[in-house]
Amino acid sequence: MLPTDELRALAQVTPSKILLLVLDGLGGLPDPRTGRTELETARTPNMDRLAAESICGMQHTVSPGITPGSAPGHLALFGYDPAVCQLGRGIVEALGLDIEVERGDVVARGNFCTVDDTGRITDRRAGRIPSELNHELCDLLNEQVSLEGIDVSFFSGKEHRFVIRLRGEGLSQEVADTDPQHEGMKALAAKPLEPDAERTAGLVDSLVEQAHTLLKDRHPANMVLLRGFSKHPDYPSMQDIYRLSPACIATYPMYRGVARVVGMDILPAGETLEDQLAALRADYDNHDFFFLHYKKTDARGEDGDFEAKVKAIEAFDAFVPSVLEPGFDVVIVTGDHSTPAVLAMHSWHPIPVLLRGRYCRPDRVHEFSESACLPGGLGHIHAMELMPLAMANALKLNKFGA
């Protein structure tokens, strides 16, 4: 892929419009009972029809064999090298919730979780508690948790998710997660990753201990897990690199946060696909790049619920004709990573992708699934390559060289 400076020199403004549809955690693995993945099991006539009009293939968002987090997965889809442009989970959650993050602040993503009497985690997401309970618990923690010389704030998100912000002198983002990412383990101590982070790690340990004391009788949300300690990054925007006017339509703060980091306008997306469609139609004339995110495929995969993930895919497929109705010159459908229900977590497996445009060469793929897209004309590519392909098919890139 060409360096950023070269792409910036080639990019041009045209009236054409690009739509990137991301089904979070789209990729899967076969159900042992049927030998078919969630996507292969689902009835997807609309995405199949789209695949037949497209060039298809498989993509990975970081590197073969590497399991991506959501932030690097999306950065790659936006054309950024996730190995270079690294984001802590905390900053993307914070920006997605419109939290003010000043220079020197450290933020982290939090989960309310469930632990047993021995302190071992039995549910990393506390049964996905209602967001209203999340607000109540964050209010409690804001009233009771204190750190010497540091302002600490808890900001509630959706279900079990929240953000902490530490504000004060001498804070470091080089602190390891307290979330072990697996049930059956105890929360980890906040390990400093460099000597200058020892004080910050000690503050985090104190915060977690205080939170546990306050929450111990609040089953199922009786403990907190923290990850992605980070400060505000400084990366070039999509406007700067691609000369686009990009917009994000996502219902979850984390994805709005990643989009905000790369300079997208954040459109009010509501809670449902219908709300997202309304946002798209309302702002269609004001942007030439739209990123629309769908979360349920990932959530059901992480729950280990194969059938629910199948239904989530089918629900999105029913929505496809409406979202295409305004008219787009280039359409991409893919995911940011795989979340197979049989693993109940993110995985390293490549993800199917389709690209439709007037100037693409359709291949012989007539079904949108892992097995069908594997021999497609795009081959097996890095997700970073999708943005130049989208730009080219939208006639937004000039010729390279003489």
mmCIF file of C-alpha atoms in Angstrom:
data_model
loop_
_atom_site.group_PDB
_atom_site.id
_atom_site.type_symbol
_atom_site.label_atom_id
_atom_site.label_comp_id
_atom_site.label_asym_id
_atom_site.label_seq_id
_atom_site.Cartn_x
_atom_site.Cartn_y
_atom_site.Cartn_z
ATOM 1 C CA MET A 1 0.000 0.000 0.000
ATOM 2 C CA LEU A 2 1.223 3.508 -0.793
ATOM 3 C CA PRO A 3 2.396 5.704 2.092
ATOM 4 C CA THR A 4 -0.031 8.285 3.455
ATOM 5 C CA ASP A 5 1.754 11.188 1.771
ATOM 6 C CA GLU A 6 1.409 9.517 -1.637
ATOM 7 C CA LEU A 7 -2.293 8.821 -1.129
ATOM 8 C CA ARG A 8 -2.820 12.404 -0.003
ATOM 9 C CA ALA A 9 -1.224 13.632 -3.250
ATOM 10 C CA LEU A 10 -3.479 11.379 -5.380
ATOM 11 C CA ALA A 11 -6.811 12.038 -3.644
ATOM 12 C CA GLN A 12 -9.357 14.284 -5.333
ATOM 13 C CA VAL A 13 -12.849 15.500 -4.522
ATOM 14 C CA THR A 14 -15.669 14.107 -6.682
ATOM 15 C CA PRO A 15 -19.468 13.932 -6.240
ATOM 16 C CA SER A 16 -19.404 10.135 -5.834
ATOM 17 C CA LYS A 17 -20.403 8.561 -2.540
ATOM 18 C CA ILE A 18 -18.961 5.594 -0.632
ATOM 19 C CA LEU A 19 -20.806 3.422 1.904
ATOM 20 C CA LEU A 20 -18.918 1.154 4.325
ATOM 21 C CA LEU A 21 -21.198 -1.318 6.116
ATOM 22 C CA VAL A 22 -19.469 -3.077 9.013
ATOM 23 C CA LEU A 23 -21.100 -6.041 10.711
ATOM 24 C CA ASP A 24 -19.038 -6.235 13.867
ATOM 25 C CA GLY A 25 -17.553 -9.682 14.520
ATOM 26 C CA LEU A 26 -19.017 -10.936 11.234
ATOM 27 C CA GLY A 27 -16.732 -13.929 10.647
ATOM 28 C CA GLY A 28 -17.462 -17.247 12.300
ATOM 29 C CA LEU A 29 -16.579 -20.923 12.509
ATOM 30 C CA PRO A 30 -18.699 -23.965 11.575
ATOM 31 C CA ASP A 31 -21.281 -25.275 13.982
ATOM 32 C CA PRO A 32 -20.136 -28.843 14.780
ATOM 33 C CA ARG A 33 -23.689 -30.055 14.164
ATOM 34 C CA THR A 34 -24.012 -28.677 10.628
ATOM 35 C CA GLY A 35 -20.535 -27.793 9.389
ATOM 36 C CA ARG A 36 -21.732 -24.264 8.501
ATOM 37 C CA THR A 37 -20.739 -20.918 9.984
ATOM 38 C CA GLU A 38 -23.261 -18.389 11.252
ATOM 39 C CA LEU A 39 -23.087 -16.465 7.965
ATOM 40 C CA GLU A 40 -23.404 -19.654 5.921
ATOM 41 C CA THR A 41 -26.393 -20.701 8.033
ATOM 42 C CA ALA A 42 -28.232 -17.382 7.851
ATOM 43 C CA ARG A 43 -30.728 -16.600 5.084
ATOM 44 C CA THR A 44 -29.218 -13.534 3.418
ATOM 45 C CA PRO A 45 -30.859 -13.011 0.020
ATOM 46 C CA ASN A 46 -30.015 -9.309 -0.094
ATOM 47 C CA MET A 47 -26.330 -9.629 0.725
ATOM 48 C CA ASP A 48 -26.129 -12.632 -1.622
ATOM 49 C CA ARG A 49 -27.596 -10.492 -4.392
ATOM 50 C CA LEU A 50 -25.106 -7.766 -3.572
ATOM 51 C CA ALA A 51 -22.244 -10.283 -3.681
ATOM 52 C CA ALA A 52 -23.308 -11.371 -7.165
ATOM 53 C CA GLU A 53 -22.921 -7.749 -8.319
ATOM 54 C CA SER A 54 -19.565 -7.288 -6.576
ATOM 55 C CA ILE A 55 -15.998 -8.430 -6.402
ATOM 56 C CA CYS A 56 -15.494 -10.498 -3.251
ATOM 57 C CA GLY A 57 -12.730 -11.945 -1.142
ATOM 58 C CA MET A 58 -11.375 -12.315 2.381
ATOM 59 C CA GLN A 59 -9.539 -9.755 4.495
ATOM 60 C CA HIS A 60 -7.625 -9.579 7.751
ATOM 61 C CA THR A 61 -7.405 -6.370 9.716
ATOM 62 C CA VAL A 62 -4.069 -6.749 11.513
ATOM 63 C CA SER A 63 -1.990 -9.720 10.341
ATOM 64 C CA PRO A 64 -2.612 -13.437 9.712
ATOM 65 C CA GLY A 65 -2.885 -15.270 12.996
ATOM 66 C CA ILE A 66 -3.369 -12.085 15.052
ATOM 67 C CA THR A 67 -6.670 -11.593 16.838
ATOM 68 C CA PRO A 68 -7.769 -7.942 16.408
ATOM 69 C CA GLY A 69 -9.415 -5.754 18.953
ATOM 70 C CA SER A 70 -12.248 -3.592 17.685
ATOM 71 C CA ALA A 71 -10.175 -0.394 17.540
ATOM 72 C CA PRO A 72 -7.360 -1.764 15.325
ATOM 73 C CA GLY A 73 -9.932 -3.612 13.235
ATOM 74 C CA HIS A 74 -11.787 -0.410 12.431
ATOM 75 C CA LEU A 75 -8.652 1.682 11.966
ATOM 76 C CA ALA A 76 -7.554 -0.771 9.277
ATOM 77 C CA LEU A 77 -10.936 -0.508 7.553
ATOM 78 C CA PHE A 78 -10.518 3.282 7.533
ATOM 79 C CA GLY A 79 -7.147 2.891 5.810
ATOM 80 C CA TYR A 80 -4.821 3.307 8.798
ATOM 81 C CA ASP A 81 -2.049 0.876 9.720
ATOM 82 C CA PRO A 82 -3.177 -0.509 13.107
ATOM 83 C CA ALA A 83 0.381 -1.568 13.934
ATOM 84 C CA VAL A 84 1.462 2.092 13.719
ATOM 85 C CA CYS A 85 -1.690 3.993 14.707
ATOM 86 C CA GLN A 86 -2.454 2.285 17.974
ATOM 87 C CA LEU A 87 -5.404 3.332 20.115
ATOM 88 C CA GLY A 88 -6.141 2.458 23.705
ATOM 89 C CA ARG A 89 -9.662 1.229 24.294
ATOM 90 C CA GLY A 90 -10.139 3.937 26.872
ATOM 91 C CA ILE A 91 -9.699 6.889 24.538
ATOM 92 C CA VAL A 92 -12.070 5.561 21.899
ATOM 93 C CA GLU A 93 -14.745 4.834 24.504
ATOM 94 C CA ALA A 94 -14.262 8.267 26.036
ATOM 95 C CA LEU A 95 -14.471 10.139 22.746
ATOM 96 C CA GLY A 96 -17.475 8.047 21.749
ATOM 97 C CA LEU A 97 -19.272 9.211 24.886
ATOM 98 C CA ASP A 98 -18.292 12.848 24.165
ATOM 99 C CA ILE A 99 -16.187 12.951 27.324
ATOM 100 C CA GLU A 100 -13.770 15.877 27.508
ATOM 101 C CA VAL A 101 -10.213 14.520 27.454
ATOM 102 C CA GLU A 102 -7.497 17.085 28.103
ATOM 103 C CA ARG A 103 -3.772 16.752 27.470
ATOM 104 C CA GLY A 104 -2.363 14.693 30.339
ATOM 105 C CA ASP A 105 -5.643 12.924 31.198
ATOM 106 C CA VAL A 106 -5.622 9.131 31.301
ATOM 107 C CA VAL A 107 -8.816 7.260 30.431
ATOM 108 C CA ALA A 108 -9.724 3.566 30.479
ATOM 109 C CA ARG A 109 -12.630 1.397 29.430
ATOM 110 C CA GLY A 110 -14.404 -0.339 32.286
ATOM 111 C CA ASN A 111 -16.684 -3.344 32.627
ATOM 112 C CA PHE A 112 -18.963 -4.018 35.539
ATOM 113 C CA CYS A 113 -18.480 -7.730 36.121
ATOM 114 C CA THR A 114 -19.540 -10.541 38.438
ATOM 115 C CA VAL A 115 -17.112 -12.248 40.818
ATOM 116 C CA ASP A 116 -17.732 -15.136 43.238
ATOM 117 C CA ASP A 117 -16.814 -15.271 46.920
ATOM 118 C CA THR A 118 -13.209 -16.092 46.042
ATOM 119 C CA GLY A 119 -12.902 -13.107 43.707
ATOM 120 C CA ARG A 120 -12.927 -15.198 40.532
ATOM 121 C CA ILE A 121 -14.778 -13.706 37.567
ATOM 122 C CA THR A 122 -17.939 -15.609 36.649
ATOM 123 C CA ASP A 123 -19.245 -13.096 34.080
ATOM 124 C CA ARG A 124 -17.050 -10.381 32.532
ATOM 125 C CA ARG A 125 -20.164 -8.402 31.545
ATOM 126 C CA ALA A 126 -22.330 -8.844 34.665
ATOM 127 C CA GLY A 127 -25.133 -10.299 32.553
ATOM 128 C CA ARG A 128 -25.129 -7.135 30.411
ATOM 129 C CA ILE A 129 -26.875 -5.168 33.157
ATOM 130 C CA PRO A 130 -29.430 -2.526 32.127
ATOM 131 C CA SER A 131 -27.918 0.837 31.252
ATOM 132 C CA GLU A 132 -30.076 2.445 33.956
ATOM 133 C CA LEU A 133 -28.340 0.338 36.628
ATOM 134 C CA ASN A 134 -24.993 1.286 35.105
ATOM 135 C CA HIS A 135 -25.858 4.990 35.608
ATOM 136 C CA GLU A 136 -26.808 4.328 39.224
ATOM 137 C CA LEU A 137 -23.549 2.491 39.950
ATOM 138 C CA CYS A 138 -21.420 5.175 38.299
ATOM 139 C CA ASP A 139 -23.172 7.816 40.420
ATOM 140 C CA LEU A 140 -22.312 5.787 43.534
ATOM 141 C CA LEU A 141 -18.659 5.442 42.546
ATOM 142 C CA ASN A 142 -18.373 9.138 41.695
ATOM 143 C CA GLU A 143 -19.650 10.003 45.173
ATOM 144 C CA GLN A 144 -17.446 7.567 47.104
ATOM 145 C CA VAL A 145 -14.181 6.827 45.250
ATOM 146 C CA SER A 146 -11.338 9.286 45.875
ATOM 147 C CA LEU A 147 -7.631 9.390 44.998
ATOM 148 C CA GLU A 148 -5.085 11.687 46.627
ATOM 149 C CA GLY A 149 -4.139 14.541 44.322
ATOM 150 C CA ILE A 150 -6.125 13.143 41.393
ATOM 151 C CA ASP A 151 -9.603 13.910 40.084
ATOM 152 C CA VAL A 152 -11.309 10.607 39.193
ATOM 153 C CA SER A 153 -14.578 10.400 37.270
ATOM 154 C CA PHE A 154 -16.783 7.493 36.204
ATOM 155 C CA PHE A 155 -18.887 7.906 33.041
ATOM 156 C CA SER A 156 -21.612 5.381 32.330
ATOM 157 C CA GLY A 157 -22.050 3.786 28.915
ATOM 158 C CA LYS A 158 -24.316 1.088 27.556
ATOM 159 C CA GLU A 159 -25.128 -2.027 29.581
ATOM 160 C CA HIS A 160 -21.990 -3.065 31.529
ATOM 161 C CA ARG A 161 -19.594 -0.545 29.936
ATOM 162 C CA PHE A 162 -18.231 2.616 31.506
ATOM 163 C CA VAL A 163 -15.193 4.906 31.288
ATOM 164 C CA ILE A 164 -12.906 6.204 34.006
ATOM 165 C CA ARG A 165 -10.961 9.431 33.641
ATOM 166 C CA LEU A 166 -7.963 10.291 35.799
ATOM 167 C CA ARG A 167 -6.945 13.951 35.764
ATOM 168 C CA GLY A 168 -3.883 15.356 37.493
ATOM 169 C CA GLU A 169 -0.129 15.790 37.289
ATOM 170 C CA GLY A 170 2.310 13.083 36.276
ATOM 171 C CA LEU A 171 -0.121 10.418 35.045
ATOM 172 C CA SER A 172 1.015 7.692 32.649
ATOM 173 C CA GLN A 173 -0.941 5.582 30.174
ATOM 174 C CA GLU A 174 1.620 2.769 30.450
ATOM 175 C CA VAL A 175 -0.474 0.632 32.789
ATOM 176 C CA ALA A 176 -1.491 -2.959 32.023
ATOM 177 C CA ASP A 177 -5.143 -4.004 31.993
ATOM 178 C CA THR A 178 -6.783 -5.333 35.131
ATOM 179 C CA ASP A 179 -9.179 -7.302 32.922
ATOM 180 C CA PRO A 180 -7.785 -10.815 32.250
ATOM 181 C CA GLN A 181 -10.317 -11.177 29.371
ATOM 182 C CA HIS A 182 -11.434 -14.614 30.628
ATOM 183 C CA GLU A 183 -13.890 -15.956 33.185
ATOM 184 C CA GLY A 184 -12.543 -18.177 35.959
ATOM 185 C CA MET A 185 -9.676 -15.809 36.755
ATOM 186 C CA LYS A 186 -9.253 -13.053 39.299
ATOM 187 C CA ALA A 187 -8.894 -9.425 38.289
ATOM 188 C CA LEU A 188 -5.266 -8.507 37.676
ATOM 189 C CA ALA A 189 -3.221 -5.946 39.521
ATOM 190 C CA ALA A 190 -2.525 -2.746 37.578
ATOM 191 C CA LYS A 191 1.038 -3.485 36.488
ATOM 192 C CA PRO A 192 3.221 -0.511 35.460
ATOM 193 C CA LEU A 193 4.709 -1.053 32.001
ATOM 194 C CA GLU A 194 7.512 1.446 32.608
ATOM 195 C CA PRO A 195 9.037 2.947 35.773
ATOM 196 C CA ASP A 196 7.265 6.288 35.371
ATOM 197 C CA ALA A 197 3.887 4.500 35.530
ATOM 198 C CA GLU A 198 4.330 3.059 39.053
ATOM 199 C CA ARG A 199 2.380 5.872 40.713
ATOM 200 C CA THR A 200 -0.487 5.638 38.194
ATOM 201 C CA ALA A 201 -0.653 1.851 38.626
ATOM 202 C CA GLY A 202 -0.896 2.303 42.394
ATOM 203 C CA LEU A 203 -3.723 4.806 41.958
ATOM 204 C CA VAL A 204 -5.588 2.354 39.718
ATOM 205 C CA ASP A 205 -5.193 -0.464 42.265
ATOM 206 C CA SER A 206 -6.625 1.823 44.947
ATOM 207 C CA LEU A 207 -9.531 2.774 42.689
ATOM 208 C CA VAL A 208 -10.361 -0.871 41.958
ATOM 209 C CA GLU A 209 -10.151 -1.835 45.633
ATOM 210 C CA GLN A 210 -12.497 0.988 46.628
ATOM 211 C CA ALA A 211 -14.941 0.084 43.849
ATOM 212 C CA HIS A 212 -15.005 -3.567 44.909
ATOM 213 C CA THR A 213 -15.743 -2.596 48.512
ATOM 214 C CA LEU A 214 -18.626 -0.379 47.396
ATOM 215 C CA LEU A 215 -20.046 -2.935 44.956
ATOM 216 C CA LYS A 216 -19.542 -6.228 46.825
ATOM 217 C CA ASP A 217 -23.237 -6.539 47.694
ATOM 218 C CA ARG A 218 -24.465 -5.303 44.286
ATOM 219 C CA HIS A 219 -24.683 -8.668 42.515
ATOM 220 C CA PRO A 220 -24.365 -9.206 39.576
ATOM 221 C CA ALA A 221 -22.308 -6.008 39.124
ATOM 222 C CA ASN A 222 -20.043 -6.498 42.154
ATOM 223 C CA MET A 223 -16.609 -5.708 40.672
ATOM 224 C CA VAL A 224 -14.943 -3.610 37.951
ATOM 225 C CA LEU A 225 -12.456 -4.536 35.229
ATOM 226 C CA LEU A 226 -10.350 -1.906 33.454
ATOM 227 C CA ARG A 227 -8.468 -1.974 30.155
ATOM 228 C CA GLY A 228 -7.049 0.270 27.488
ATOM 229 C CA PHE A 229 -5.376 2.970 29.595
ATOM 230 C CA SER A 230 -4.650 5.739 27.131
ATOM 231 C CA LYS A 231 -4.261 9.427 26.346
ATOM 232 C CA HIS A 232 -5.528 11.402 23.371
ATOM 233 C CA PRO A 233 -3.682 10.488 20.117
ATOM 234 C CA ASP A 234 -2.815 12.756 17.198
ATOM 235 C CA TYR A 235 -3.341 11.100 13.802
ATOM 236 C CA PRO A 236 -4.104 12.675 10.388
ATOM 237 C CA SER A 237 -7.801 12.809 9.549
ATOM 238 C CA MET A 238 -9.597 11.158 6.645
ATOM 239 C CA GLN A 239 -10.308 14.643 5.318
ATOM 240 C CA ASP A 240 -6.579 15.329 5.270
ATOM 241 C CA ILE A 241 -5.534 12.025 3.660
ATOM 242 C CA TYR A 242 -8.472 11.244 1.365
ATOM 243 C CA ARG A 243 -10.135 14.642 0.942
ATOM 244 C CA LEU A 244 -13.394 13.051 2.026
ATOM 245 C CA SER A 245 -16.278 14.392 4.074
ATOM 246 C CA PRO A 246 -16.810 11.302 6.244
ATOM 247 C CA ALA A 247 -19.675 10.507 8.608
ATOM 248 C CA CYS A 248 -20.161 7.810 11.232
ATOM 249 C CA ILE A 249 -23.496 6.190 12.087
ATOM 250 C CA ALA A 250 -22.918 3.941 15.099
ATOM 251 C CA THR A 251 -25.034 3.230 18.151
ATOM 252 C CA TYR A 252 -22.163 2.254 20.481
ATOM 253 C CA PRO A 253 -19.733 4.840 21.900
ATOM 254 C CA MET A 254 -16.569 2.852 21.198
ATOM 255 C CA TYR A 255 -17.067 2.935 17.427
ATOM 256 C CA ARG A 256 -18.012 6.595 17.448
ATOM 257 C CA GLY A 257 -14.781 7.172 19.346
ATOM 258 C CA VAL A 258 -12.594 5.499 16.707
ATOM 259 C CA ALA A 259 -14.446 7.429 13.997
ATOM 260 C CA ARG A 260 -13.928 10.692 15.861
ATOM 261 C CA VAL A 261 -10.166 10.038 16.135
ATOM 262 C CA VAL A 262 -9.925 9.909 12.306
ATOM 263 C CA GLY A 263 -12.061 13.012 11.837
ATOM 264 C CA MET A 264 -15.523 11.688 11.007
ATOM 265 C CA ASP A 265 -18.647 13.669 11.781
ATOM 266 C CA ILE A 266 -20.699 11.702 14.306
ATOM 267 C CA LEU A 267 -24.351 11.561 13.277
ATOM 268 C CA PRO A 268 -27.117 10.949 15.843
ATOM 269 C CA ALA A 269 -27.773 7.248 15.399
ATOM 270 C CA GLY A 270 -30.400 6.381 18.012
ATOM 271 C CA GLU A 271 -30.659 2.753 19.106
ATOM 272 C CA THR A 272 -31.999 0.785 16.131
ATOM 273 C CA LEU A 273 -31.255 0.077 12.491
ATOM 274 C CA GLU A 274 -34.251 2.205 11.627
ATOM 275 C CA ASP A 275 -32.734 5.121 13.568
ATOM 276 C CA GLN A 276 -29.455 4.629 11.729
ATOM 277 C CA LEU A 277 -31.235 4.628 8.386
ATOM 278 C CA ALA A 278 -33.025 7.863 9.288
ATOM 279 C CA ALA A 279 -29.681 9.470 10.161
ATOM 280 C CA LEU A 280 -28.213 8.344 6.847
ATOM 281 C CA ARG A 281 -31.096 9.777 4.843
ATOM 282 C CA ALA A 282 -31.097 13.047 6.776
ATOM 283 C CA ASP A 283 -27.390 13.722 6.120
ATOM 284 C CA TYR A 284 -27.002 12.010 2.745
ATOM 285 C CA ASP A 285 -26.383 15.271 0.891
ATOM 286 C CA ASN A 286 -23.793 16.515 3.390
ATOM 287 C CA HIS A 287 -21.163 13.760 3.154
ATOM 288 C CA ASP A 288 -19.473 11.573 0.560
ATOM 289 C CA PHE A 289 -18.326 8.749 2.865
ATOM 290 C CA PHE A 290 -20.609 6.941 5.308
ATOM 291 C CA PHE A 291 -19.521 4.348 7.876
ATOM 292 C CA LEU A 292 -22.492 2.440 9.281
ATOM 293 C CA HIS A 293 -21.791 0.057 12.143
ATOM 294 C CA TYR A 294 -23.876 -2.935 13.327
ATOM 295 C CA LYS A 295 -23.022 -4.365 16.761
ATOM 296 C CA LYS A 296 -25.369 -7.296 17.368
ATOM 297 C CA THR A 297 -23.394 -9.838 15.346
ATOM 298 C CA ASP A 298 -20.398 -9.346 17.650
ATOM 299 C CA ALA A 299 -22.435 -9.277 20.861
ATOM 300 C CA ARG A 300 -24.209 -12.535 20.067
ATOM 301 C CA GLY A 301 -20.926 -14.161 19.040
ATOM 302 C CA GLU A 302 -19.318 -13.105 22.332
ATOM 303 C CA ASP A 303 -22.324 -14.576 24.139
ATOM 304 C CA GLY A 304 -21.578 -17.907 22.465
ATOM 305 C CA ASP A 305 -25.109 -17.943 21.031
ATOM 306 C CA PHE A 306 -24.837 -19.333 17.503
ATOM 307 C CA GLU A 307 -28.547 -19.107 16.687
ATOM 308 C CA ALA A 308 -28.834 -15.551 17.986
ATOM 309 C CA LYS A 309 -25.899 -14.485 15.827
ATOM 310 C CA VAL A 310 -27.586 -16.101 12.817
ATOM 311 C CA LYS A 311 -30.738 -14.106 13.567
ATOM 312 C CA ALA A 312 -28.714 -10.897 13.959
ATOM 313 C CA ILE A 313 -27.181 -11.437 10.511
ATOM 314 C CA GLU A 314 -30.628 -12.055 9.027
ATOM 315 C CA ALA A 315 -31.991 -8.890 10.660
ATOM 316 C CA PHE A 316 -29.210 -6.856 9.062
ATOM 317 C CA ASP A 317 -29.788 -8.491 5.691
ATOM 318 C CA ALA A 318 -33.441 -7.416 5.754
ATOM 319 C CA PHE A 319 -32.211 -3.853 6.303
ATOM 320 C CA VAL A 320 -29.804 -3.830 3.321
ATOM 321 C CA PRO A 321 -32.245 -2.740 0.565
ATOM 322 C CA SER A 322 -33.325 0.292 2.591
ATOM 323 C CA VAL A 323 -29.801 1.435 3.357
ATOM 324 C CA LEU A 324 -28.820 1.154 -0.313
ATOM 325 C CA GLU A 325 -31.883 3.072 -1.476
ATOM 326 C CA PRO A 326 -30.382 6.606 -1.320
ATOM 327 C CA GLY A 327 -27.791 5.508 -3.899
ATOM 328 C CA PHE A 328 -24.046 4.940 -3.493
ATOM 329 C CA ASP A 329 -21.348 4.687 -6.119
ATOM 330 C CA VAL A 330 -19.287 2.259 -4.043
ATOM 331 C CA VAL A 331 -20.518 -0.139 -1.366
ATOM 332 C CA ILE A 332 -18.342 -2.275 0.901
ATOM 333 C CA VAL A 333 -19.757 -4.903 3.270
ATOM 334 C CA THR A 334 -17.446 -6.648 5.728
ATOM 335 C CA GLY A 335 -16.513 -6.959 9.417
ATOM 336 C CA ASP A 336 -13.757 -5.712 11.680
ATOM 337 C CA HIS A 337 -12.850 -9.178 12.955
ATOM 338 C CA SER A 338 -14.363 -12.622 13.462
ATOM 339 C CA THR A 339 -16.303 -13.526 16.596
ATOM 340 C CA PRO A 340 -17.212 -17.207 16.258
ATOM 341 C CA ALA A 341 -19.951 -18.296 18.642
ATOM 342 C CA VAL A 342 -18.125 -21.587 19.170
ATOM 343 C CA LEU A 343 -15.245 -19.580 20.719
ATOM 344 C CA ALA A 344 -17.395 -16.819 22.292
ATOM 345 C CA MET A 345 -14.611 -14.287 21.660
ATOM 346 C CA HIS A 346 -12.753 -12.405 18.925
ATOM 347 C CA SER A 347 -10.594 -14.611 16.728
ATOM 348 C CA TRP A 348 -7.836 -14.381 14.119
ATOM 349 C CA HIS A 349 -9.887 -15.816 11.240
ATOM 350 C CA PRO A 350 -10.190 -13.751 8.040
ATOM 351 C CA ILE A 351 -13.443 -11.966 7.258
ATOM 352 C CA PRO A 352 -15.523 -12.023 4.047
ATOM 353 C CA VAL A 353 -15.712 -8.767 2.115
ATOM 354 C CA LEU A 354 -17.592 -7.518 -0.941
ATOM 355 C CA LEU A 355 -17.042 -4.364 -2.965
ATOM 356 C CA ARG A 356 -19.666 -3.161 -5.420
ATOM 357 C CA GLY A 357 -19.107 -0.316 -7.824
ATOM 358 C CA ARG A 358 -19.772 0.574 -11.409
ATOM 359 C CA TYR A 359 -16.129 0.045 -12.326
ATOM 360 C CA CYS A 360 -15.359 -3.151 -10.389
ATOM 361 C CA ARG A 361 -15.084 -6.510 -12.120
ATOM 362 C CA PRO A 362 -17.680 -8.867 -10.612
ATOM 363 C CA ASP A 363 -16.421 -12.375 -10.022
ATOM 364 C CA ARG A 364 -18.329 -15.656 -9.816
ATOM 365 C CA VAL A 365 -19.300 -15.340 -6.163
ATOM 366 C CA HIS A 366 -23.073 -15.455 -5.689
ATOM 367 C CA GLU A 367 -23.263 -15.854 -1.914
ATOM 368 C CA PHE A 368 -21.910 -13.710 0.881
ATOM 369 C CA SER A 369 -20.184 -16.153 3.210
ATOM 370 C CA GLU A 370 -16.742 -17.317 4.221
ATOM 371 C CA SER A 371 -16.619 -20.357 1.939
ATOM 372 C CA ALA A 372 -18.154 -18.519 -1.032
ATOM 373 C CA CYS A 373 -15.874 -15.465 -0.778
ATOM 374 C CA LEU A 374 -12.676 -17.466 -0.323
ATOM 375 C CA PRO A 375 -12.069 -17.943 -4.093
ATOM 376 C CA GLY A 376 -13.358 -14.447 -4.981
ATOM 377 C CA GLY A 377 -11.607 -11.996 -7.244
ATOM 378 C CA LEU A 378 -10.261 -9.773 -4.447
ATOM 379 C CA GLY A 379 -8.290 -12.684 -3.081
ATOM 380 C CA HIS A 380 -7.005 -12.431 0.477
ATOM 381 C CA ILE A 381 -6.098 -8.814 1.267
ATOM 382 C CA HIS A 382 -5.299 -6.547 4.183
ATOM 383 C CA ALA A 383 -8.224 -4.388 5.287
ATOM 384 C CA MET A 384 -6.049 -1.278 4.827
ATOM 385 C CA GLU A 385 -6.255 -1.874 1.072
ATOM 386 C CA LEU A 386 -10.027 -1.451 1.019
ATOM 387 C CA MET A 387 -9.953 2.359 1.300
ATOM 388 C CA PRO A 388 -7.733 2.833 -1.813
ATOM 389 C CA LEU A 389 -9.941 0.347 -3.666
ATOM 390 C CA ALA A 390 -13.073 2.225 -2.615
ATOM 391 C CA MET A 391 -11.501 5.551 -3.579
ATOM 392 C CA ALA A 392 -10.393 4.212 -6.970
ATOM 393 C CA ASN A 393 -13.819 2.785 -7.780
ATOM 394 C CA ALA A 394 -15.365 6.122 -6.761
ATOM 395 C CA LEU A 395 -12.922 7.878 -9.149
ATOM 396 C CA LYS A 396 -11.431 9.758 -6.217
ATOM 397 C CA LEU A 397 -7.774 8.871 -6.920
ATOM 398 C CA ASN A 398 -5.620 10.459 -9.624
ATOM 399 C CA LYS A 399 -2.995 8.550 -11.599
ATOM 400 C CA PHE A 400 0.238 7.653 -9.821
ATOM 401 C CA GLY A 401 3.381 8.732 -11.676
ATOM 402 C CA ALA A 402 3.944 10.053 -15.157
#
